[in-house]
Short mmCIF file of C-alpha atoms in Angstrom, two decimals:
data_model
loop_
_atom_site.label_atom_id
_atom_site.label_comp_id
_atom_site.label_asym_id
_atom_site.label_seq_id
_atom_site.Cartn_x
_atom_site.Cartn_y
_atom_site.Cartn_z
CA UNK L 59 -159.41 141.71 160.04
CA UNK L 60 -155.76 139.75 159.85
CA UNK L 61 -153.43 140.82 163.56
CA UNK L 62 -149.96 141.80 163.79
CA UNK L 63 -148.56 142.29 167.68
CA UNK L 64 -145.41 143.78 167.41
CA UNK L 65 -142.71 143.78 170.03
CA UNK L 66 -141.48 147.66 170.64
CA UNK L 67 -142.11 150.55 170.10
CA UNK L 68 -139.10 152.41 169.03
CA UNK L 69 -138.77 154.02 165.08
CA UNK L 70 -138.75 150.54 163.29
CA UNK L 71 -142.04 149.01 165.13
CA UNK L 72 -144.09 152.40 165.23
CA UNK L 73 -142.93 152.90 160.99
CA UNK L 74 -143.84 148.89 160.30
CA UNK L 75 -147.02 148.91 162.38
CA UNK L 76 -148.24 152.02 160.86
CA UNK L 77 -147.73 150.64 157.07
CA UNK L 78 -149.08 147.14 158.50
CA UNK L 79 -151.94 149.70 159.62
CA UNK L 80 -152.64 151.58 156.18
CA UNK L 81 -152.73 148.64 155.09
CA UNK L 82 -155.74 147.37 157.07
CA UNK L 83 -154.43 144.82 159.51
CA UNK L 84 -155.03 145.27 162.94
CA UNK L 85 -151.65 145.76 164.53
CA UNK L 86 -151.48 145.70 169.07
CA UNK L 87 -147.70 147.05 169.46
CA UNK L 88 -146.39 146.55 172.96
CA UNK L 89 -143.56 148.53 174.68
CA UNK L 90 -141.47 148.11 177.52
CA UNK L 91 -141.43 152.20 178.14
CA UNK L 92 -143.99 153.86 179.43
CA UNK L 93 -143.68 156.49 176.69
CA UNK L 94 -143.75 155.76 172.54
CA UNK L 95 -140.80 156.26 169.99
CA UNK L 96 -137.33 155.07 170.83
CA UNK L 97 -134.59 157.33 169.94
CA UNK L 98 -137.63 159.74 169.40
CA UNK L 99 -138.28 159.88 173.17
CA UNK L 100 -138.01 163.50 174.58
CA UNK L 101 -137.63 164.43 177.70
CA UNK L 102 -138.58 168.17 179.83
CA UNK L 103 -135.87 170.14 181.86
CA UNK L 104 -136.62 173.38 183.36
CA UNK L 105 -139.87 173.82 180.80
CA UNK L 106 -137.19 173.12 178.25
CA UNK L 107 -138.02 169.78 175.70
CA UNK L 108 -134.97 168.13 174.88
CA UNK L 109 -134.76 165.07 172.41
CA UNK L 110 -132.99 162.19 173.43
CA UNK L 111 -131.59 160.73 170.17
CA UNK L 112 -132.98 161.40 166.96
CA UNK L 113 -131.34 165.21 166.38
CA UNK L 114 -130.63 165.35 162.10
CA UNK L 115 -133.20 164.08 159.37
CA UNK L 116 -132.36 163.66 155.39
CA UNK L 117 -135.47 162.35 153.22
CA UNK L 118 -137.58 164.12 155.00
CA UNK L 119 -138.04 167.55 152.53
CA UNK L 120 -141.18 167.62 150.24
CA UNK L 121 -140.13 165.11 148.14
CA UNK L 122 -137.56 162.99 149.91
CA UNK L 123 -138.03 158.69 150.24
CA UNK L 124 -138.85 159.05 153.99
CA UNK L 125 -141.13 162.41 153.51
CA UNK L 126 -142.71 160.33 150.91
CA UNK L 127 -143.27 158.04 153.21
CA UNK L 128 -145.32 159.95 155.66
CA UNK L 129 -146.83 161.41 152.91
CA UNK L 130 -148.66 158.17 152.17
CA UNK L 131 -149.08 157.65 155.85
CA UNK L 132 -150.71 161.41 155.93
CA UNK L 133 -147.93 162.83 158.53
CA UNK L 134 -145.68 164.72 156.25
CA UNK L 135 -146.66 167.93 158.02
CA UNK L 136 -143.85 167.50 160.67
CA UNK L 137 -142.80 170.22 161.90
CA UNK L 138 -139.71 170.88 160.64
CA UNK L 139 -136.61 173.15 160.03
CA UNK L 140 -134.05 173.18 157.32
CA UNK L 141 -130.19 173.45 157.62
CA UNK L 142 -128.73 176.95 156.24
CA UNK L 143 -128.13 175.44 152.42
CA UNK L 144 -124.63 177.40 152.78
CA UNK L 145 -123.39 175.50 156.03
CA UNK L 146 -125.47 172.48 156.94
CA UNK L 147 -122.20 171.22 159.01
CA UNK L 148 -119.23 172.93 159.76
CA UNK L 149 -116.26 170.65 160.89
CA UNK L 150 -113.94 172.52 163.52
CA UNK L 151 -109.98 171.62 164.13
CA UNK L 152 -108.67 172.90 167.41
CA UNK L 153 -105.29 172.89 167.05
CA UNK L 154 -105.05 174.26 163.13
CA UNK L 155 -108.18 176.99 164.75
CA UNK L 156 -109.99 175.61 160.77
CA UNK L 157 -112.99 175.49 159.93
CA UNK L 158 -115.16 173.77 156.95
CA UNK L 159 -118.47 175.10 156.18
CA UNK L 160 -119.99 172.41 154.51
CA UNK L 161 -123.16 173.99 152.10
CA UNK L 162 -125.71 171.80 151.05
CA UNK L 163 -126.81 170.25 147.44
CA UNK L 164 -124.17 167.71 145.46
CA UNK L 165 -123.11 170.80 142.93
CA UNK L 166 -122.23 172.90 146.66
CA UNK L 167 -120.93 170.39 148.31
CA UNK L 168 -118.32 168.96 145.45
CA UNK L 169 -117.56 173.00 144.10
CA UNK L 170 -116.75 173.53 148.55
CA UNK L 171 -113.92 171.23 148.34
CA UNK L 172 -112.35 171.91 144.82
CA UNK L 173 -111.84 175.13 145.95
CA UNK L 174 -110.57 174.19 149.53
CA UNK L 175 -108.38 171.40 147.66
CA UNK L 176 -107.62 172.35 144.71
CA UNK L 177 -105.25 169.96 144.08
CA UNK L 178 -107.68 167.30 143.86
CA UNK L 179 -110.61 168.51 142.81
CA UNK L 180 -110.19 166.09 139.44
CA UNK L 181 -109.57 163.58 142.09
CA UNK L 182 -112.97 165.23 144.41
CA UNK L 183 -115.98 164.89 141.13
CA UNK L 184 -114.95 161.38 140.83
CA UNK L 185 -115.75 160.65 144.60
CA UNK L 186 -118.39 162.08 144.65
CA UNK L 187 -119.94 160.80 141.55
CA UNK L 188 -118.90 157.18 143.59
CA UNK L 189 -120.80 158.24 146.40
CA UNK L 190 -123.59 158.97 144.05
CA UNK L 191 -123.69 155.78 141.75
CA UNK L 192 -123.69 153.72 145.31
CA UNK L 193 -126.52 154.79 146.10
CA UNK L 194 -128.18 154.41 142.72
CA UNK L 195 -127.16 150.67 143.08
CA UNK L 196 -129.95 150.62 146.90
CA UNK L 197 -133.30 150.85 145.42
CA UNK L 198 -135.25 150.55 147.91
CA UNK L 199 -132.75 153.70 148.45
CA UNK L 200 -134.89 155.53 145.93
CA UNK L 201 -138.57 153.69 146.74
CA UNK L 202 -137.80 152.20 143.34
CA UNK L 203 -138.56 148.25 142.83
CA UNK L 204 -135.50 146.10 142.83
CA UNK L 205 -134.23 142.93 144.31
CA UNK L 206 -131.75 144.15 146.94
CA UNK L 207 -128.99 141.51 147.17
CA UNK L 208 -125.74 142.41 148.32
CA UNK L 209 -123.61 139.98 145.37
CA UNK L 210 -124.99 141.88 142.43
CA UNK L 211 -123.62 144.63 143.46
CA UNK L 212 -120.23 146.98 142.21
CA UNK L 213 -117.00 146.42 143.64
CA UNK L 214 -116.36 149.34 145.85
CA UNK L 215 -119.58 148.34 147.51
CA UNK L 216 -118.36 146.07 149.72
CA UNK L 217 -115.15 147.96 150.16
CA UNK L 218 -114.76 149.45 153.72
CA UNK L 219 -115.39 153.18 153.87
CA UNK L 220 -112.09 154.86 154.23
CA UNK L 221 -110.79 152.70 151.66
CA UNK L 222 -113.57 154.16 149.64
CA UNK L 223 -112.33 157.34 150.44
CA UNK L 224 -108.56 157.18 149.63
CA UNK L 225 -109.17 155.43 146.63
CA UNK L 226 -109.77 158.51 145.36
CA UNK L 227 -108.36 161.43 147.63
CA UNK L 228 -104.47 160.78 148.51
CA UNK L 229 -104.34 164.09 150.63
CA UNK L 230 -105.13 162.78 154.53
CA UNK L 231 -106.32 166.21 155.97
CA UNK L 232 -108.66 165.99 152.62
CA UNK L 233 -109.16 161.87 154.02
CA UNK L 234 -110.07 162.89 157.27
CA UNK L 235 -112.45 166.26 156.18
CA UNK L 236 -114.82 163.65 154.01
CA UNK L 237 -114.74 161.19 156.39
CA UNK L 238 -116.18 163.22 159.25
CA UNK L 239 -120.00 161.96 159.31
CA UNK L 240 -118.69 158.27 159.98
CA UNK L 241 -119.37 159.14 163.79
CA UNK L 242 -123.30 159.37 162.08
CA UNK L 243 -123.08 155.17 161.27
CA UNK L 244 -121.24 153.90 163.68
CA UNK L 245 -118.25 154.58 161.20
CA UNK L 246 -114.84 151.86 161.69
CA UNK L 247 -112.37 151.59 159.73
CA UNK L 248 -111.65 148.88 157.50
CA UNK L 249 -115.07 147.61 158.42
CA UNK L 250 -116.97 149.68 157.37
CA UNK L 251 -118.97 148.78 154.22
CA UNK L 252 -118.56 151.26 151.35
CA UNK L 253 -122.34 151.32 150.17
CA UNK L 254 -123.23 152.62 153.75
CA UNK L 255 -120.96 155.56 154.19
CA UNK L 256 -121.98 156.24 150.58
CA UNK L 257 -126.08 156.09 151.52
CA UNK L 258 -125.74 158.42 155.03
CA UNK L 259 -123.86 161.41 152.11
CA UNK L 260 -125.99 161.36 149.69
CA UNK L 261 -128.87 161.53 152.14
CA UNK L 262 -127.17 164.57 153.99
CA UNK L 263 -125.85 166.00 150.99
CA UNK L 264 -128.78 166.41 148.79
CA UNK L 265 -130.56 168.08 152.15
CA UNK L 266 -130.96 167.82 156.07
CA UNK L 267 -133.38 169.20 159.01
CA UNK L 268 -134.62 169.08 162.27
CA UNK L 269 -137.21 168.84 164.23
CA UNK L 270 -138.67 171.32 165.48
CA UNK L 271 -140.66 171.10 169.04
CA UNK L 272 -138.95 168.28 169.58
CA UNK L 273 -138.96 164.55 167.77
CA UNK L 274 -141.28 162.83 170.05
CA UNK L 275 -144.57 164.45 167.42
CA UNK L 276 -143.01 162.08 164.85
CA UNK L 277 -143.40 159.49 167.79
CA UNK L 278 -147.14 160.12 168.77
CA UNK L 279 -147.84 161.31 164.79
CA UNK L 280 -146.89 157.14 164.04
CA UNK L 281 -148.69 156.81 167.16
CA UNK L 282 -152.43 157.62 165.58
CA UNK L 283 -152.06 156.66 162.53
CA UNK L 284 -151.98 152.83 164.27
CA UNK L 285 -154.74 153.96 166.78
CA UNK L 286 -156.84 155.99 163.91
CA UNK L 287 -157.66 152.07 161.46
CA UNK L 288 -158.58 150.46 164.85
CA UNK L 289 -154.76 149.20 166.81
CA UNK L 290 -153.19 149.41 169.89
CA UNK L 291 -150.07 151.59 171.39
CA UNK L 292 -150.00 149.63 174.21
CA UNK L 293 -147.18 151.53 176.77
CA UNK L 294 -145.28 149.48 179.73
CA UNK L 295 -145.92 146.40 178.41
CA UNK L 296 -142.98 144.35 178.82
CA UNK L 297 -142.14 141.80 176.80
CA UNK L 298 -140.62 138.74 178.83
CA UNK L 299 -141.72 135.21 176.94
CA UNK L 300 -143.03 134.07 173.54
CA UNK L 301 -144.28 130.47 173.44
CA UNK L 302 -143.56 128.74 170.05
CA UNK L 303 -144.57 125.47 169.62
CA UNK L 304 -144.38 123.84 165.83
CA UNK L 305 -142.45 126.68 164.86
CA UNK L 306 -144.86 129.29 165.13
CA UNK L 307 -145.78 131.73 168.30
CA UNK L 308 -148.95 130.80 169.74
CA UNK L 309 -148.27 133.17 172.99
CA UNK L 310 -146.84 136.07 174.22
CA UNK L 311 -145.89 137.16 177.59
CA UNK L 312 -145.87 140.67 179.71
CA UNK L 313 -146.30 142.48 182.18
CA UNK L 314 -148.21 146.06 181.64
CA UNK L 315 -148.26 148.82 184.23
CA UNK L 316 -151.72 148.67 183.22
CA UNK L 317 -152.49 145.79 185.73
CA UNK L 318 -149.92 146.40 188.11
CA UNK L 319 -146.78 144.27 186.02
CA UNK L 320 -149.41 141.07 186.61
CA UNK L 321 -148.61 138.79 183.93
CA UNK L 322 -150.98 139.50 181.05
CA UNK L 323 -150.59 136.67 177.53
CA UNK L 324 -151.50 137.30 174.46
CA UNK L 325 -153.22 134.85 172.35
CA UNK L 326 -150.96 135.04 168.79
CA UNK L 327 -153.49 132.57 166.59
CA UNK L 328 -152.63 133.48 163.22
CA UNK L 329 -151.61 136.34 163.10
CA UNK L 330 -148.14 137.75 162.59
CA UNK L 331 -145.04 138.80 165.31
CA UNK L 332 -142.71 141.40 164.35
CA UNK L 333 -139.63 141.59 166.39
CA UNK L 334 -138.54 145.48 166.42
CA UNK L 335 -136.20 144.97 169.24
CA UNK L 336 -132.53 143.81 169.36
CA UNK L 337 -132.06 140.15 168.16
CA UNK L 338 -130.02 139.50 171.07
CA UNK L 339 -132.24 140.56 173.74
CA UNK L 340 -135.29 138.52 171.91
CA UNK L 341 -134.19 134.80 171.61
CA UNK L 342 -133.83 134.32 175.38
CA UNK L 343 -137.29 135.69 175.22
CA UNK L 344 -138.27 132.77 172.87
CA UNK L 345 -139.14 129.21 173.79
CA UNK L 346 -135.73 126.92 174.26
CA UNK L 347 -135.05 125.37 170.84
CA UNK L 348 -136.63 128.38 168.83
CA UNK L 349 -134.14 128.76 166.41
CA UNK L 350 -130.73 126.73 165.44
CA UNK L 351 -127.63 126.70 167.28
CA UNK L 352 -125.95 128.36 164.05
CA UNK L 353 -128.29 131.00 164.75
CA UNK L 354 -128.03 132.20 168.27
CA UNK L 355 -124.21 132.15 167.81
CA UNK L 356 -124.38 134.01 165.42
CA UNK L 357 -126.39 136.40 166.58
CA UNK L 358 -124.13 136.98 169.86
CA UNK L 359 -120.91 137.04 167.45
CA UNK L 360 -121.96 140.11 166.06
CA UNK L 361 -120.20 143.02 167.32
CA UNK L 362 -122.41 146.32 168.18
CA UNK L 363 -121.61 149.76 168.12
CA UNK L 364 -120.42 151.50 169.82
CA UNK L 365 -122.66 153.81 172.57
CA UNK L 366 -122.18 157.66 173.80
CA UNK L 367 -121.80 159.75 176.54
CA UNK L 368 -124.35 162.90 175.77
CA UNK L 369 -124.92 166.47 177.50
CA UNK L 370 -127.89 167.84 177.61
CA UNK L 371 -127.18 171.66 178.17
CA UNK L 372 -129.81 174.90 178.92
CA UNK L 373 -128.50 178.18 178.40
CA UNK L 374 -129.43 181.35 180.46
CA UNK L 375 -131.28 183.17 178.79
CA UNK L 376 -129.36 185.88 176.03
CA UNK L 377 -126.20 184.06 176.68
CA UNK L 378 -125.38 181.67 173.52
CA UNK L 379 -126.12 181.75 169.68
CA UNK L 380 -128.17 179.85 167.91
CA UNK L 381 -126.67 177.32 165.08
CA UNK L 382 -128.86 176.59 161.82
CA UNK L 383 -125.97 173.67 161.35
CA UNK L 384 -124.53 170.42 162.97
CA UNK L 385 -121.56 171.52 164.01
CA UNK L 386 -118.60 168.96 164.44
CA UNK L 387 -115.27 169.31 166.14
CA UNK L 388 -111.75 167.52 166.57
CA UNK L 389 -108.53 167.48 168.43
CA UNK L 390 -106.80 166.54 164.86
CA UNK L 391 -106.93 165.45 161.68
CA UNK L 392 -106.34 161.42 161.24
CA UNK L 393 -108.26 161.49 163.91
CA UNK L 394 -112.19 159.96 162.81
CA UNK L 395 -111.94 156.27 162.86
CA UNK L 396 -110.38 156.54 165.87
CA UNK L 397 -113.43 159.07 167.50
CA UNK L 398 -115.52 155.82 169.12
CA UNK L 399 -112.11 155.05 171.71
CA UNK L 400 -111.48 155.69 174.36
CA UNK L 401 -108.21 157.07 176.33
CA UNK L 402 -109.05 158.50 179.92
CA UNK L 403 -107.00 161.28 179.33
CA UNK L 404 -107.53 162.86 175.26
CA UNK L 405 -111.50 161.53 175.44
CA UNK L 406 -113.13 163.03 173.31
CA UNK L 407 -110.52 163.70 170.67
CA UNK L 408 -113.90 164.59 168.36
CA UNK L 409 -117.57 165.49 169.43
CA UNK L 410 -120.98 166.72 167.95
CA UNK L 411 -123.30 169.84 169.35
CA UNK L 412 -126.46 171.29 168.19
CA UNK L 413 -128.73 173.87 169.28
CA UNK L 414 -132.33 172.26 167.94
CA UNK L 415 -134.53 174.94 166.27
CA UNK L 416 -137.27 175.86 168.18
CA UNK L 417 -139.20 178.37 165.08
CA UNK L 418 -139.87 176.78 161.59
CA UNK L 419 -138.23 179.89 159.62
CA UNK L 420 -135.04 182.16 159.87
CA UNK L 421 -137.87 185.18 159.92
CA UNK L 422 -139.31 183.74 163.26
CA UNK L 423 -136.06 182.89 164.04
CA UNK L 424 -134.26 184.13 168.00
CA UNK L 425 -130.12 185.44 167.63
CA UNK L 426 -130.15 182.83 170.33
CA UNK L 427 -130.76 179.57 172.02
CA UNK L 428 -131.68 178.00 175.07
CA UNK L 429 -130.39 174.35 174.57
CA UNK L 430 -126.96 172.69 173.13
CA UNK L 431 -127.45 168.92 172.59
CA UNK L 432 -123.01 167.77 172.55
CA UNK L 433 -122.65 164.07 171.51
CA UNK L 434 -119.37 162.24 172.58
CA UNK L 435 -118.64 158.42 171.46
CA UNK L 436 -117.65 156.24 173.56
CA UNK L 437 -117.41 152.87 173.63
CA UNK L 438 -119.75 150.23 176.55
CA UNK L 439 -116.63 149.34 178.23
CA UNK L 440 -116.14 152.33 179.78
CA UNK L 441 -118.88 151.91 182.04
CA UNK L 442 -118.61 148.36 182.81
CA UNK L 443 -118.15 148.69 186.76
CA UNK L 444 -121.99 149.68 186.32
CA UNK L 445 -122.94 147.19 185.01
CA UNK L 446 -125.51 145.65 187.04
CA UNK L 447 -126.29 149.09 188.36
CA UNK L 448 -129.95 150.59 187.50
CA UNK L 449 -131.25 154.30 186.63
CA UNK L 450 -131.20 156.08 189.95
CA UNK L 451 -129.02 152.98 191.56
CA UNK L 452 -125.80 153.83 190.13
CA UNK L 453 -124.34 155.26 193.62
CA UNK L 454 -121.57 157.96 194.84
CA UNK L 455 -118.72 156.82 192.26
CA UNK L 456 -120.84 156.96 189.13
CA UNK L 457 -121.86 159.90 189.75
CA UNK L 458 -118.43 161.12 190.45
CA UNK L 459 -117.05 159.88 186.67
CA UNK L 460 -120.27 161.58 185.45
CA UNK L 461 -119.42 164.61 186.92
CA UNK L 462 -115.86 164.02 185.27
CA UNK L 463 -116.23 163.54 182.33
CA UNK L 464 -118.51 166.55 181.77
CA UNK L 465 -116.42 168.88 182.82
CA UNK L 466 -113.93 166.76 180.20
CA UNK L 467 -116.19 168.49 177.24
CA UNK L 468 -116.96 171.57 178.65
CA UNK L 469 -112.95 171.88 178.35
CA UNK L 470 -113.32 171.31 174.84
CA UNK L 471 -116.25 173.56 174.49
CA UNK L 472 -113.86 176.83 176.03
CA UNK L 473 -111.50 176.42 173.73
CA UNK L 474 -114.22 176.47 170.84
CA UNK L 475 -116.50 179.48 172.64
CA UNK L 476 -113.84 180.45 175.75
CA UNK L 477 -116.37 181.68 179.03
CA UNK L 478 -118.58 178.45 177.37
CA UNK L 479 -118.99 177.55 181.32
CA UNK L 480 -120.73 180.99 182.04
CA UNK L 481 -123.68 180.20 179.88
CA UNK L 482 -124.80 177.95 181.32
CA UNK L 483 -127.70 177.54 183.04
CA UNK L 484 -128.30 173.49 183.71
CA UNK L 485 -127.01 170.40 182.18
CA UNK L 486 -127.51 167.23 182.29
CA UNK L 487 -125.95 163.41 181.23
CA UNK L 488 -126.98 160.63 179.88
CA UNK L 489 -123.89 157.78 179.42
CA UNK L 490 -123.81 154.28 177.68
CA UNK L 491 -125.61 153.00 180.49
CA UNK L 492 -128.58 154.92 180.05
CA UNK L 493 -128.92 153.94 175.58
CA UNK L 494 -128.44 150.60 177.31
CA UNK L 495 -131.66 150.94 180.03
CA UNK L 496 -133.52 153.43 178.04
CA UNK L 497 -133.23 152.11 174.36
CA UNK L 498 -132.89 148.23 175.41
CA UNK L 499 -130.04 148.31 173.45
CA UNK L 500 -127.37 145.57 174.86
CA UNK L 501 -124.18 147.64 175.03
CA UNK L 502 -125.71 150.78 174.67
CA UNK L 503 -125.04 150.41 171.04
CA UNK L 504 -125.59 153.43 169.43
CA UNK L 505 -126.59 152.13 165.66
CA UNK L 506 -127.77 148.42 167.35
CA UNK L 507 -125.31 145.68 165.76
CA UNK L 508 -121.82 146.81 163.22
CA UNK L 509 -122.11 145.86 159.77
CA UNK L 510 -118.67 144.82 158.29
CA UNK L 511 -117.86 144.00 154.88
CA UNK L 512 -114.95 141.95 155.86
CA UNK L 513 -117.69 139.60 157.35
CA UNK L 514 -121.71 140.94 155.18
CA UNK L 515 -122.90 137.36 155.83
CA UNK L 516 -122.02 137.82 159.56
CA UNK L 517 -123.40 140.59 159.91
CA UNK L 518 -126.49 140.47 157.59
CA UNK L 519 -129.91 139.68 159.57
CA UNK L 520 -132.50 139.00 157.67
CA UNK L 521 -136.03 140.24 157.73
CA UNK L 522 -137.74 136.33 158.02
CA UNK L 523 -136.52 133.96 160.65
CA UNK L 524 -137.01 129.98 161.52
CA UNK L 525 -139.94 130.58 163.21
CA UNK L 526 -142.76 131.16 160.36
CA UNK L 527 -145.10 133.27 162.13
CA UNK L 528 -142.03 135.70 163.49
CA UNK L 529 -140.39 138.32 160.65
CA UNK L 530 -137.54 141.12 162.01
CA UNK L 531 -137.70 145.02 161.88
CA UNK L 532 -135.73 147.81 162.96
CA UNK L 533 -132.38 149.08 163.03
CA UNK L 534 -130.17 146.20 163.28
CA UNK L 535 -131.47 145.33 160.18
CA UNK L 536 -130.17 146.39 156.95
CA UNK L 537 -129.45 150.16 158.02
CA UNK L 538 -130.34 152.45 160.91
CA UNK L 539 -131.52 156.15 161.57
CA UNK L 540 -134.17 158.22 159.59
CA UNK L 541 -133.41 157.10 156.63
CA UNK L 542 -132.73 153.15 157.60
CA UNK L 543 -135.39 152.74 160.05
CA UNK L 544 -138.64 152.71 157.37
CA UNK L 545 -137.31 151.48 154.39
CA UNK L 546 -136.34 148.52 156.46
CA UNK L 547 -140.41 148.80 157.36
CA UNK L 548 -140.97 149.21 154.56
CA UNK L 549 -139.21 145.39 153.84
CA UNK L 550 -140.87 143.89 156.73
CA UNK L 551 -144.49 145.25 156.21
CA UNK L 552 -144.19 143.79 152.47
CA UNK L 553 -143.15 140.31 153.75
CA UNK L 554 -146.25 139.85 155.27
CA UNK L 555 -148.49 141.67 152.96
CA UNK L 556 -146.37 141.21 149.46
CA UNK L 557 -143.55 142.20 147.36
CA UNK L 558 -143.97 145.77 145.80
CA UNK L 559 -147.47 145.96 147.95
CA UNK L 560 -146.49 148.99 149.73
CA UNK L 561 -143.72 150.67 146.65
CA UNK L 562 -146.57 151.20 144.27
CA UNK L 563 -148.74 152.17 146.51
CA UNK L 564 -145.88 154.94 147.69
CA UNK L 565 -145.17 155.80 143.75
CA UNK L 566 -148.84 155.90 142.67
CA UNK L 567 -149.35 159.29 144.98
#
């Protein structure tokens, strides 16, 4: 059997490893944390399980692209629950006390906004058509054979997302509303490409769902695929050095918890190596001179996406209703492209909150929820005073800062739900430092490197590297999230097994 060693056991590393295992490769995954999964990891407080990163699923319903990949791997029965069809998302503007309840489905989505903004009805239909047209240009999104070269696409493909919206829509309020998903892809005005905006919107308009019982189940299922085919997922295995000679990785050094953190050496031999970690983290691990200076400089210059401050709330019994959709809230119109910015007095301008489901079907669901996750965007620069600290050792000033920001968010929620604080039994918070330290993302980047339509050559990182047996995968390549990472995993796996090998098999079953 040919061998593949994968550095990083997050979503990208596990999907790539599972696909290669299915193709007959002996896969070894080296994961720094004690639990594999990356953003799929969960934690338990007071007997309740909370997800840390993967909250909303697109393409996972039967027939969807990600569901088809899972079916190919034999793990399509992941427990999930569809959001309400008549309201997949709600968007509330506090100053106007106005809430939009957005339905799923292309026609329902279009009709809803045509009714809400009748003077823009013709433009809305043209805009939604444009979203789907742009998504059609990406063959991999639909698991089709094709060549995804950036410069063979339409002119609008590389417009900025806000430029695409304003081209069709003139009403300023509607422009803001239609950009409400931008925090889902690290949207930055004037920079985020229109094709990313289109893919994310189409993905969720076509139907979204949420994990039942936590996202760790997907990581566990992918791990089992690898192990059932004779592979290994080694947790607590922190890679420290990749020894490169004559443009090939020859051996990998790692510290492994199971051996008392003593340095272990893995001989690569004829195996291929795949990095699923941030490229800026990978390069210093490699023998000096492994990559050309121009490549190193380019990786160092790519901006990262913003980070987040997140609350994990445990409610008192029967105190807060279960909501079967994702909720977005903003202070006012015109702020959507500034939500990732930080001003201490007014932060947060916008946030997302949800009550994760416990049961698969509406019939089994309780009327009340026991937990809520509130996600607020935040730049990493806010936590710079503590960048040299480690988990559990950040000091009293950090705890005070953290508590202050917890209260800021709860103040906002009180305006939405008077008496909100009185319903809380327990609250936990994570900051950009948490994302940096647990996910090993430079600057706590929520979505990895930032794609920039003004300089696509800078922000496009190829799967192939100058080290002949070293390939890249994960959210920093192509697209992030539950959609982009598995699709990139196919690209990376096919770089080893042959172009369209997996795509053709996916379309045969």
